Amino acid sequence: MLISEVFAADATSNASSIGAPFASFIPLILIFAVIYFLIIRPQQKKLKEHRKIIDQIKRGDTVITSGGIIAEVNKVDEANAQFVIEIAPKVEVKVLKSAISEVLNKEAQKVAAKPIEKGKIEKSDKKNKNQPPEESKKGKDDKGKNAA
């Protein structure tokens, strides 16, 4: 009897072990799916968008290199995947397309510059309002000299 019980137990364990290898891979598959949708896919979208922006660069655009240099594009060399950029007046440098990290739009620069300039103007107006006019100081000084 003991032998028949062992065979019976062995037959039931074989039936349950068929689904066990697949069940052990389910957590790995779920982890890979989460990593793909949270890390890999968004990074691929960013790269695709960055390539599209770099392909649209033309002469006169302002760019930032990966080294942090802000320059203006003077020439686009599609054959060698290079740009000739001007980092200072009459100073031109060749850089690879892959070295461009960001493109600054002229419209975005204008919009960003206006609030800064407006803030500077408002601060200078406040300073002028707090200080008396120069003519009134001279007039008081002149009156003081005449009285003495």
CSV table of C-alpha atoms in Angstrom, one decimal:
chain,number,residue,atom,x,y,z
A,1,MET,CA,0.0,0.0,0.0
A,2,LEU,CA,2.8,2.3,0.7
A,3,ILE,CA,4.0,2.2,-2.9
A,4,SER,CA,0.6,3.0,-4.4
A,5,GLU,CA,0.3,6.1,-2.1
A,6,VAL,CA,3.7,7.3,-3.3
A,7,PHE,CA,2.7,6.9,-7.0
A,8,ALA,CA,-0.6,8.7,-6.3
A,9,ALA,CA,1.2,11.6,-4.6
A,10,ASP,CA,3.7,11.8,-7.5
A,11,ALA,CA,1.0,12.0,-10.1
A,12,THR,CA,-0.7,14.9,-8.4
A,13,SER,CA,2.6,16.9,-8.0
A,14,ASN,CA,3.3,16.5,-11.7
A,15,ALA,CA,0.0,18.0,-12.6
A,16,SER,CA,0.6,21.1,-10.4
A,17,SER,CA,4.2,21.5,-11.6
A,18,ILE,CA,3.2,22.0,-15.2
A,19,GLY,CA,1.8,25.5,-14.4
A,20,ALA,CA,4.6,26.4,-11.9
A,21,PRO,CA,7.3,27.5,-14.4
A,22,PHE,CA,4.9,29.8,-16.2
A,23,ALA,CA,3.7,31.2,-12.9
A,24,SER,CA,7.2,32.0,-11.8
A,25,PHE,CA,7.8,34.1,-15.0
A,26,ILE,CA,4.6,36.2,-14.5
A,27,PRO,CA,6.3,38.6,-11.9
A,28,LEU,CA,9.3,39.1,-14.3
A,29,ILE,CA,7.0,39.8,-17.2
A,30,LEU,CA,5.1,42.4,-15.1
A,31,ILE,CA,8.3,44.1,-13.9
A,32,PHE,CA,9.6,44.3,-17.5
A,33,ALA,CA,6.3,45.8,-18.6
A,34,VAL,CA,6.4,48.5,-15.9
A,35,ILE,CA,10.0,49.4,-16.7
A,36,TYR,CA,9.1,49.6,-20.4
A,37,PHE,CA,6.1,51.9,-19.9
A,38,LEU,CA,7.7,54.1,-17.2
A,39,ILE,CA,11.3,54.4,-18.4
A,40,ILE,CA,12.1,53.1,-21.9
A,41,ARG,CA,9.0,54.4,-23.8
A,42,PRO,CA,9.2,58.0,-22.6
A,43,GLN,CA,12.9,58.2,-23.2
A,44,GLN,CA,12.4,57.0,-26.8
A,45,LYS,CA,9.7,59.7,-27.3
A,46,LYS,CA,12.2,62.4,-26.0
A,47,LEU,CA,14.9,61.1,-28.3
A,48,LYS,CA,12.6,61.2,-31.3
A,49,GLU,CA,11.4,64.7,-30.5
A,50,HIS,CA,15.1,65.9,-30.0
A,51,ARG,CA,16.1,64.4,-33.4
A,52,LYS,CA,13.2,66.2,-35.0
A,53,ILE,CA,14.2,69.5,-33.5
A,54,ILE,CA,17.8,69.1,-34.6
A,55,ASP,CA,16.8,68.2,-38.1
A,56,GLN,CA,14.8,71.5,-38.3
A,57,ILE,CA,17.8,73.7,-37.3
A,58,LYS,CA,18.6,76.3,-39.9
A,59,ARG,CA,21.0,79.2,-40.4
A,60,GLY,CA,20.5,82.0,-37.8
A,61,ASP,CA,19.0,79.8,-35.0
A,62,THR,CA,20.5,80.1,-31.6
A,63,VAL,CA,21.6,76.8,-30.0
A,64,ILE,CA,23.1,75.5,-26.8
A,65,THR,CA,25.8,72.8,-27.1
A,66,SER,CA,26.1,69.9,-24.7
A,67,GLY,CA,29.1,71.8,-23.2
A,68,GLY,CA,26.9,74.8,-22.4
A,69,ILE,CA,28.1,77.1,-25.1
A,70,ILE,CA,25.4,79.4,-26.6
A,71,ALA,CA,26.0,80.1,-30.2
A,72,GLU,CA,24.3,81.0,-33.5
A,73,VAL,CA,24.3,78.6,-36.4
A,74,ASN,CA,26.1,80.0,-39.5
A,75,LYS,CA,26.1,76.9,-41.7
A,76,VAL,CA,24.4,73.5,-41.8
A,77,ASP,CA,26.5,70.6,-43.2
A,78,GLU,CA,24.0,67.8,-43.8
A,79,ALA,CA,26.6,65.5,-45.5
A,80,ASN,CA,28.9,65.4,-42.5
A,81,ALA,CA,26.1,65.9,-39.8
A,82,GLN,CA,27.8,69.1,-38.6
A,83,PHE,CA,27.0,72.7,-37.8
A,84,VAL,CA,29.3,75.7,-38.1
A,85,ILE,CA,28.4,77.9,-35.2
A,86,GLU,CA,29.6,81.3,-34.2
A,87,ILE,CA,30.3,81.6,-30.5
A,88,ALA,CA,31.7,85.1,-30.6
A,89,PRO,CA,32.1,87.7,-33.4
A,90,LYS,CA,34.3,86.1,-36.1
A,91,VAL,CA,34.9,83.0,-34.0
A,92,GLU,CA,33.4,79.9,-35.7
A,93,VAL,CA,33.5,76.4,-34.5
A,94,LYS,CA,32.4,73.1,-36.1
A,95,VAL,CA,30.2,70.9,-33.9
A,96,LEU,CA,28.5,67.6,-34.6
A,97,LYS,CA,24.7,67.5,-34.7
A,98,SER,CA,24.8,65.2,-31.7
A,99,ALA,CA,26.5,67.9,-29.6
A,100,ILE,CA,23.5,70.2,-29.8
A,101,SER,CA,21.4,69.9,-26.6
A,102,GLU,CA,18.8,72.6,-27.1
A,103,VAL,CA,17.5,75.1,-29.7
A,104,LEU,CA,16.5,78.5,-28.5
A,105,ASN,CA,13.7,80.0,-30.6
A,106,LYS,CA,13.9,83.7,-31.3
A,107,GLU,CA,10.2,84.0,-30.4
A,108,ALA,CA,10.8,82.3,-27.1
A,109,GLN,CA,13.7,84.6,-26.4
A,110,LYS,CA,11.6,87.7,-27.0
A,111,VAL,CA,8.8,86.4,-24.8
A,112,ALA,CA,11.2,85.5,-22.0
A,113,ALA,CA,13.1,88.8,-22.3
A,114,LYS,CA,10.0,91.1,-22.0
A,115,PRO,CA,9.0,90.3,-18.4
A,116,ILE,CA,12.6,90.7,-17.3
A,117,GLU,CA,12.9,94.1,-18.9
A,118,LYS,CA,9.5,95.1,-17.6
A,119,GLY,CA,10.6,94.1,-14.1
A,120,LYS,CA,13.8,96.2,-14.4
A,121,ILE,CA,11.8,99.2,-15.6
A,122,GLU,CA,9.4,98.9,-12.7
A,123,LYS,CA,12.3,98.7,-10.2
A,124,SER,CA,13.9,101.8,-11.6
A,125,ASP,CA,10.6,103.7,-11.6
A,126,LYS,CA,10.2,102.8,-7.9
A,127,LYS,CA,13.7,104.1,-7.1
A,128,ASN,CA,12.9,107.4,-9.0
A,129,LYS,CA,9.6,107.8,-7.1
A,130,ASN,CA,11.3,107.4,-3.7
A,131,GLN,CA,14.1,109.9,-4.5
A,132,PRO,CA,13.3,113.6,-4.8
A,133,PRO,CA,14.0,115.2,-8.2
A,134,GLU,CA,17.5,116.6,-8.8
A,135,GLU,CA,16.1,120.1,-9.5
A,136,SER,CA,14.4,120.3,-6.1
A,137,LYS,CA,17.7,119.5,-4.3
A,138,LYS,CA,19.5,122.2,-6.2
A,139,GLY,CA,16.7,124.7,-5.5
A,140,LYS,CA,16.9,123.9,-1.7
A,141,ASP,CA,20.7,124.2,-1.8
A,142,ASP,CA,20.5,127.5,-3.6
A,143,LYS,CA,18.0,128.9,-1.1
A,144,GLY,CA,20.2,127.8,1.8
A,145,LYS,CA,23.2,129.6,0.2
A,146,ASN,CA,21.2,132.8,-0.4
A,147,ALA,CA,19.9,132.8,3.3
A,148,ALA,CA,23.5,132.4,4.7
